[in-house]
Short mmCIF file of C-alpha atoms in Angstrom, two decimals:
data_model
loop_
_atom_site.label_atom_id
_atom_site.label_comp_id
_atom_site.label_asym_id
_atom_site.label_seq_id
_atom_site.Cartn_x
_atom_site.Cartn_y
_atom_site.Cartn_z
CA MET A 1 -1.55 8.10 14.85
CA LYS A 2 -4.11 8.68 17.57
CA LYS A 3 -7.25 6.57 17.36
CA ASN A 4 -9.56 9.57 17.67
CA ASN A 5 -7.86 11.15 14.63
CA LEU A 6 -8.15 8.02 12.48
CA GLY A 7 -11.73 8.82 11.45
CA ILE A 8 -10.76 12.34 10.36
CA TYR A 9 -7.85 11.05 8.28
CA LEU A 10 -10.07 8.46 6.61
CA LEU A 11 -12.70 11.11 5.92
CA LEU A 12 -10.07 13.22 4.16
CA VAL A 13 -8.48 10.38 2.19
CA LEU A 14 -11.46 8.21 1.20
CA PRO A 15 -13.26 10.67 -1.16
CA ALA A 16 -10.07 11.23 -3.17
CA THR A 17 -9.34 7.49 -3.21
CA ILE A 18 -12.84 6.66 -4.45
CA LEU A 19 -12.75 9.38 -7.14
CA PHE A 20 -9.29 8.22 -8.28
CA PHE A 21 -10.52 4.65 -8.49
CA ILE A 22 -13.66 5.60 -10.47
CA PHE A 23 -12.09 8.06 -12.93
CA HIS A 24 -8.60 6.57 -13.29
CA THR A 25 -8.28 2.94 -12.21
CA ILE A 26 -11.51 1.60 -13.72
CA PRO A 27 -10.97 3.28 -17.16
CA ALA A 28 -7.36 2.01 -17.18
CA VAL A 29 -8.44 -1.57 -16.44
CA MET A 30 -11.21 -1.32 -19.07
CA GLY A 31 -8.66 -0.06 -21.62
CA ILE A 32 -6.41 -3.06 -20.94
CA PHE A 33 -9.40 -5.37 -21.34
CA TYR A 34 -10.51 -3.81 -24.65
CA SER A 35 -6.94 -4.06 -25.99
CA PHE A 36 -7.54 -7.82 -26.26
CA THR A 37 -10.69 -7.36 -28.36
CA ASP A 38 -11.58 -6.14 -31.87
CA TRP A 39 -14.00 -3.44 -30.66
CA ASN A 40 -13.95 -0.25 -32.73
CA GLY A 41 -15.57 1.83 -30.00
CA LEU A 42 -18.99 2.00 -31.66
CA LYS A 43 -20.40 -1.41 -32.59
CA PRO A 44 -22.52 -3.14 -29.91
CA THR A 45 -20.55 -6.40 -29.94
CA TYR A 46 -16.93 -7.45 -29.96
CA LYS A 47 -14.87 -10.62 -29.82
CA MET A 48 -11.62 -11.51 -28.07
CA VAL A 49 -8.56 -11.53 -30.36
CA GLY A 50 -5.76 -12.20 -27.88
CA PHE A 51 -2.43 -10.47 -28.53
CA ILE A 52 -3.08 -9.67 -32.22
CA ASN A 53 -3.44 -5.92 -31.56
CA TYR A 54 -0.15 -5.90 -29.65
CA LEU A 55 1.69 -7.73 -32.44
CA ASN A 56 0.25 -5.42 -35.12
CA VAL A 57 1.45 -2.31 -33.25
CA PHE A 58 5.07 -3.30 -33.90
CA LYS A 59 4.38 -3.63 -37.65
CA ASP A 60 2.56 -0.30 -38.04
CA LYS A 61 4.68 2.37 -39.81
CA ASP A 62 2.51 5.23 -38.48
CA VAL A 63 3.11 4.04 -34.91
CA LEU A 64 6.86 3.70 -35.44
CA ASP A 65 7.04 7.19 -37.00
CA ALA A 66 5.11 8.59 -34.05
CA TYR A 67 7.53 6.89 -31.63
CA LEU A 68 10.49 8.39 -33.53
CA PHE A 69 9.05 11.92 -33.38
CA THR A 70 8.07 11.59 -29.71
CA PHE A 71 11.49 10.36 -28.57
CA LYS A 72 13.33 12.93 -30.69
CA PHE A 73 11.17 15.70 -29.25
CA ALA A 74 11.35 14.44 -25.63
CA ILE A 75 15.14 14.00 -25.53
CA LEU A 76 15.94 17.37 -27.12
CA THR A 77 13.37 19.25 -25.03
CA THR A 78 14.53 17.61 -21.79
CA VAL A 79 18.12 18.70 -22.41
CA ILE A 80 17.23 22.27 -23.43
CA VAL A 81 14.72 22.79 -20.61
CA ASN A 82 17.19 21.65 -17.95
CA VAL A 83 20.08 23.73 -19.33
CA VAL A 84 17.89 26.85 -19.61
CA SER A 85 16.30 26.28 -16.19
CA LEU A 86 19.64 25.78 -14.47
CA CYS A 87 21.08 28.94 -16.04
CA ILE A 88 18.03 30.99 -15.00
CA ALA A 89 18.11 29.53 -11.48
CA LEU A 90 21.82 30.36 -11.09
CA ALA A 91 21.14 33.92 -12.24
CA LEU A 92 18.16 34.34 -9.90
CA ASN A 93 20.13 32.90 -6.99
CA SER A 94 22.89 35.51 -7.37
CA ASN A 95 22.86 39.00 -5.91
CA ILE A 96 20.91 40.82 -8.61
CA LYS A 97 18.44 43.66 -8.28
CA LEU A 98 14.69 42.98 -8.59
CA LYS A 99 15.29 39.28 -7.91
CA ASN A 100 11.73 38.61 -6.70
CA PHE A 101 10.26 40.44 -9.68
CA PHE A 102 12.20 38.26 -12.12
CA LYS A 103 11.22 35.11 -10.20
CA GLY A 104 7.56 36.00 -10.71
CA LEU A 105 8.17 36.95 -14.33
CA TYR A 106 9.87 33.65 -15.19
CA PHE A 107 7.14 31.63 -13.44
CA MET A 108 4.25 33.30 -15.28
CA PRO A 109 4.33 31.02 -18.37
CA TYR A 110 3.80 27.98 -16.15
CA ILE A 111 0.54 29.43 -14.78
CA LEU A 112 -0.96 29.39 -18.27
CA SER A 113 -2.39 26.20 -19.73
CA MET A 114 -0.16 24.60 -22.36
CA LEU A 115 -3.15 24.54 -24.71
CA ILE A 116 -3.62 28.32 -24.38
CA VAL A 117 0.12 28.96 -24.79
CA ALA A 118 0.17 26.81 -27.92
CA TYR A 119 -2.81 28.64 -29.49
CA ILE A 120 -1.12 32.02 -28.76
CA PHE A 121 2.10 30.89 -30.46
CA ASN A 122 0.10 29.42 -33.34
CA TYR A 123 -1.27 32.92 -33.96
CA PHE A 124 2.22 34.41 -33.51
CA PHE A 125 3.85 32.10 -36.05
CA ALA A 126 1.04 32.63 -38.55
CA ASN A 127 0.92 36.44 -38.32
CA PHE A 128 4.15 37.94 -36.95
CA TRP A 129 6.98 35.46 -37.56
CA ILE A 130 7.40 36.25 -41.27
CA ASP A 131 7.45 40.03 -40.61
CA ILE A 132 10.10 39.63 -37.90
CA MET A 133 12.32 37.46 -40.10
CA GLY A 134 11.87 39.95 -42.97
CA TYR A 135 12.88 42.83 -40.66
CA LEU A 136 15.98 40.86 -39.60
CA GLY A 137 16.79 40.09 -43.23
CA ILE A 138 16.66 36.29 -42.84
CA GLU A 139 14.82 35.48 -46.07
CA LYS A 140 15.06 31.67 -45.88
CA TRP A 141 13.12 31.74 -42.57
CA MET A 142 10.33 33.96 -43.97
CA VAL A 143 7.79 31.11 -43.85
CA ASN A 144 5.41 29.89 -41.19
CA PRO A 145 7.48 27.18 -39.42
CA LEU A 146 4.32 25.26 -38.50
CA GLY A 147 3.67 24.58 -42.19
CA ASN A 148 7.20 23.40 -42.83
CA GLU A 149 8.17 19.75 -42.42
CA LYS A 150 11.61 20.62 -41.02
CA GLY A 151 10.59 23.60 -38.89
CA ALA A 152 7.32 22.41 -37.32
CA TRP A 153 8.83 20.13 -34.69
CA LEU A 154 11.42 22.78 -33.74
CA ALA A 155 8.60 25.28 -33.24
CA ILE A 156 6.90 22.79 -30.89
CA VAL A 157 10.18 22.37 -28.99
CA PHE A 158 10.52 26.17 -28.67
CA VAL A 159 6.98 26.64 -27.31
CA THR A 160 7.37 23.74 -24.87
CA VAL A 161 10.69 25.03 -23.53
CA TRP A 162 9.23 28.54 -23.11
CA GLN A 163 6.36 27.21 -21.00
CA SER A 164 8.05 24.36 -19.12
CA ALA A 165 11.33 25.94 -18.00
CA ALA A 166 9.59 27.81 -15.19
CA PHE A 167 8.76 24.71 -13.13
CA ASN A 168 12.28 23.27 -13.43
CA THR A 169 13.73 26.66 -12.50
CA VAL A 170 11.79 26.62 -9.23
CA LEU A 171 13.16 23.17 -8.36
CA TYR A 172 16.73 24.20 -9.16
CA LEU A 173 16.30 27.37 -7.10
CA ALA A 174 15.13 25.27 -4.16
CA GLY A 175 18.26 23.12 -4.54
CA LEU A 176 20.61 26.09 -4.78
CA GLN A 177 19.24 27.58 -1.59
CA THR A 178 20.19 24.43 0.35
CA ILE A 179 23.93 25.02 -0.32
CA SER A 180 25.80 26.58 2.60
CA GLU A 181 27.69 29.80 1.89
CA ASP A 182 30.58 28.39 3.95
CA LEU A 183 31.45 26.05 1.09
CA TYR A 184 31.77 28.93 -1.35
CA GLU A 185 33.85 30.96 1.13
CA ALA A 186 36.21 27.99 1.60
CA SER A 187 36.56 27.51 -2.18
CA ALA A 188 37.25 31.24 -2.62
CA LEU A 189 40.08 30.99 -0.08
CA ASP A 190 41.50 28.08 -2.11
CA GLY A 191 41.45 30.30 -5.21
CA ALA A 192 38.76 28.43 -7.14
CA ASN A 193 37.16 30.36 -10.00
CA LYS A 194 33.41 30.38 -10.74
CA TRP A 195 33.65 27.49 -13.24
CA LYS A 196 35.46 25.21 -10.76
CA GLU A 197 33.07 26.34 -8.03
CA PHE A 198 30.11 25.24 -10.16
CA TRP A 199 31.49 21.78 -10.99
CA GLY A 200 33.07 21.21 -7.57
CA ILE A 201 30.31 22.47 -5.27
CA THR A 202 27.11 23.67 -6.92
CA PHE A 203 26.40 20.82 -9.32
CA PRO A 204 27.20 17.95 -6.89
CA MET A 205 25.10 19.59 -4.17
CA ILE A 206 22.02 19.93 -6.39
CA ALA A 207 22.44 16.45 -7.89
CA PRO A 208 19.16 15.11 -6.37
CA PHE A 209 17.28 18.08 -7.87
CA PHE A 210 18.95 17.45 -11.24
CA THR A 211 17.84 13.81 -11.07
CA ILE A 212 14.20 14.59 -10.32
CA ASN A 213 14.11 17.34 -12.96
CA MET A 214 15.51 15.05 -15.65
CA VAL A 215 13.14 12.19 -14.80
CA LEU A 216 10.03 14.41 -14.59
CA SER A 217 10.96 16.27 -17.77
CA LEU A 218 11.53 13.20 -19.91
CA LYS A 219 8.42 11.45 -18.57
CA GLY A 220 6.28 14.54 -19.18
CA PHE A 221 7.63 15.26 -22.65
CA LEU A 222 7.16 11.66 -23.75
CA GLN A 223 3.45 12.30 -23.16
CA VAL A 224 3.43 15.41 -25.38
CA PHE A 225 -0.11 16.12 -26.58
CA ASP A 226 -1.59 19.60 -25.98
CA GLN A 227 1.02 21.64 -27.81
CA VAL A 228 1.04 19.31 -30.83
CA LEU A 229 -2.75 19.34 -31.05
CA ALA A 230 -2.95 23.15 -30.88
CA LEU A 231 0.08 24.00 -33.03
CA THR A 232 0.08 21.49 -35.89
CA GLY A 233 -2.55 18.83 -35.20
CA GLY A 234 0.16 16.31 -36.08
CA GLY A 235 1.01 17.87 -39.46
CA PRO A 236 2.37 18.77 -41.86
CA PHE A 237 2.06 15.32 -43.47
CA GLY A 238 2.08 13.66 -40.02
CA VAL A 239 5.71 14.57 -39.21
CA THR A 240 4.79 15.99 -35.77
CA ARG A 241 2.31 13.29 -34.77
CA SER A 242 3.14 12.13 -31.24
CA ILE A 243 2.14 8.79 -29.74
CA ALA A 244 -0.45 10.38 -27.44
CA LEU A 245 -2.02 12.27 -30.36
CA LEU A 246 -2.06 9.15 -32.53
CA ILE A 247 -3.79 7.16 -29.78
CA TYR A 248 -6.35 9.94 -29.23
CA LYS A 249 -7.19 10.59 -32.88
CA ASN A 250 -7.22 7.05 -34.22
CA GLY A 251 -8.70 5.60 -31.05
CA PHE A 252 -11.73 7.88 -30.85
CA SER A 253 -12.36 8.85 -34.47
CA GLY A 254 -10.49 6.27 -36.51
CA ASN A 255 -12.43 3.15 -35.48
CA GLU A 256 -9.28 1.75 -33.83
CA PHE A 257 -10.34 1.82 -30.18
CA ALA A 258 -9.07 -1.65 -29.25
CA TYR A 259 -5.93 -1.36 -31.40
CA GLN A 260 -4.97 2.02 -29.93
CA SER A 261 -5.75 0.69 -26.44
CA ALA A 262 -3.03 -1.91 -27.04
CA ASN A 263 -0.76 0.88 -28.28
CA ALA A 264 -1.47 2.85 -25.09
CA VAL A 265 -0.66 -0.14 -22.87
CA ILE A 266 2.66 -0.67 -24.66
CA TYR A 267 3.49 3.02 -24.38
CA PHE A 268 2.67 3.03 -20.66
CA VAL A 269 5.12 0.15 -20.14
CA VAL A 270 7.79 1.95 -22.21
CA ILE A 271 7.47 5.18 -20.19
CA VAL A 272 7.60 3.36 -16.84
CA ALA A 273 10.65 1.33 -17.94
CA ILE A 274 12.51 4.42 -19.21
CA SER A 275 11.71 6.38 -16.03
CA LEU A 276 12.98 3.57 -13.79
CA ILE A 277 16.19 3.10 -15.82
CA GLN A 278 16.81 6.85 -15.89
CA LEU A 279 16.17 7.19 -12.15
CA ARG A 280 18.47 4.28 -11.29
CA TYR A 281 21.29 5.59 -13.52
CA LEU A 282 21.09 9.17 -12.23
CA GLN A 283 20.94 8.05 -8.58
CA LYS A 284 24.13 6.00 -9.12
CA ARG A 285 25.70 9.07 -10.67
CA GLU A 286 24.78 11.12 -7.58
CA MET A 287 26.77 8.72 -5.39
CA ASN A 288 29.84 9.04 -7.63
CA LEU A 289 29.93 12.85 -7.48
#
């Protein structure tokens, strides 16, 4: 780095660093501090309570139910999103007509805010779903899935997959375009069919992209919030209440600011630990391919 450019680099980096520190680091540190108090977010005074909030989190049935829903949602959505994205990417990477048009079409959902997408689907499920199921003759599905305890979380999975698959598709496409055509020509000469070609060449070559997609997907879906808030608000009867939604609602309007701060700290540690374990396992798998 040239000395005369150092000032320019600092000028570019410092404002972002200061803003990040003010709006991210300081609130995070304050949240950790308040997690050791009994403050409800409103009263003018508080007292230190040590690790009581942390211990109570593990005894709270609402918190445990929220963890169960969040993990169930995140694991299923991660698998579906990556399968769908990989299939779309393979199709878009082949010699099909209007390839660029379809690339733009599949990426459009990702441009929209998840909150907006969720409100659109909320309207769709409330007004058109029953008519479509009636037209198809599937009577047992002629109910709004968002009001059904069994169907609500599947509706959230569907909306999330619809919006999120676009980003993963782009990453898989980038990986597929790094594979040399020579490999496929050599496998064709050896008589390999498309299935063997996929498992022998394509999948091993895009292994790093698979790793990053899986880690980013699971981490992101564990923080599910917008779609739950807009589609069900955590209902019906709390069966779709995620950890992030529970922390937000009870922390800011349930007089549990310090308690939910402790919950947030625990959840942050859980997400970091899962991401590191997942990354380490998938990177080892890459080396064995």
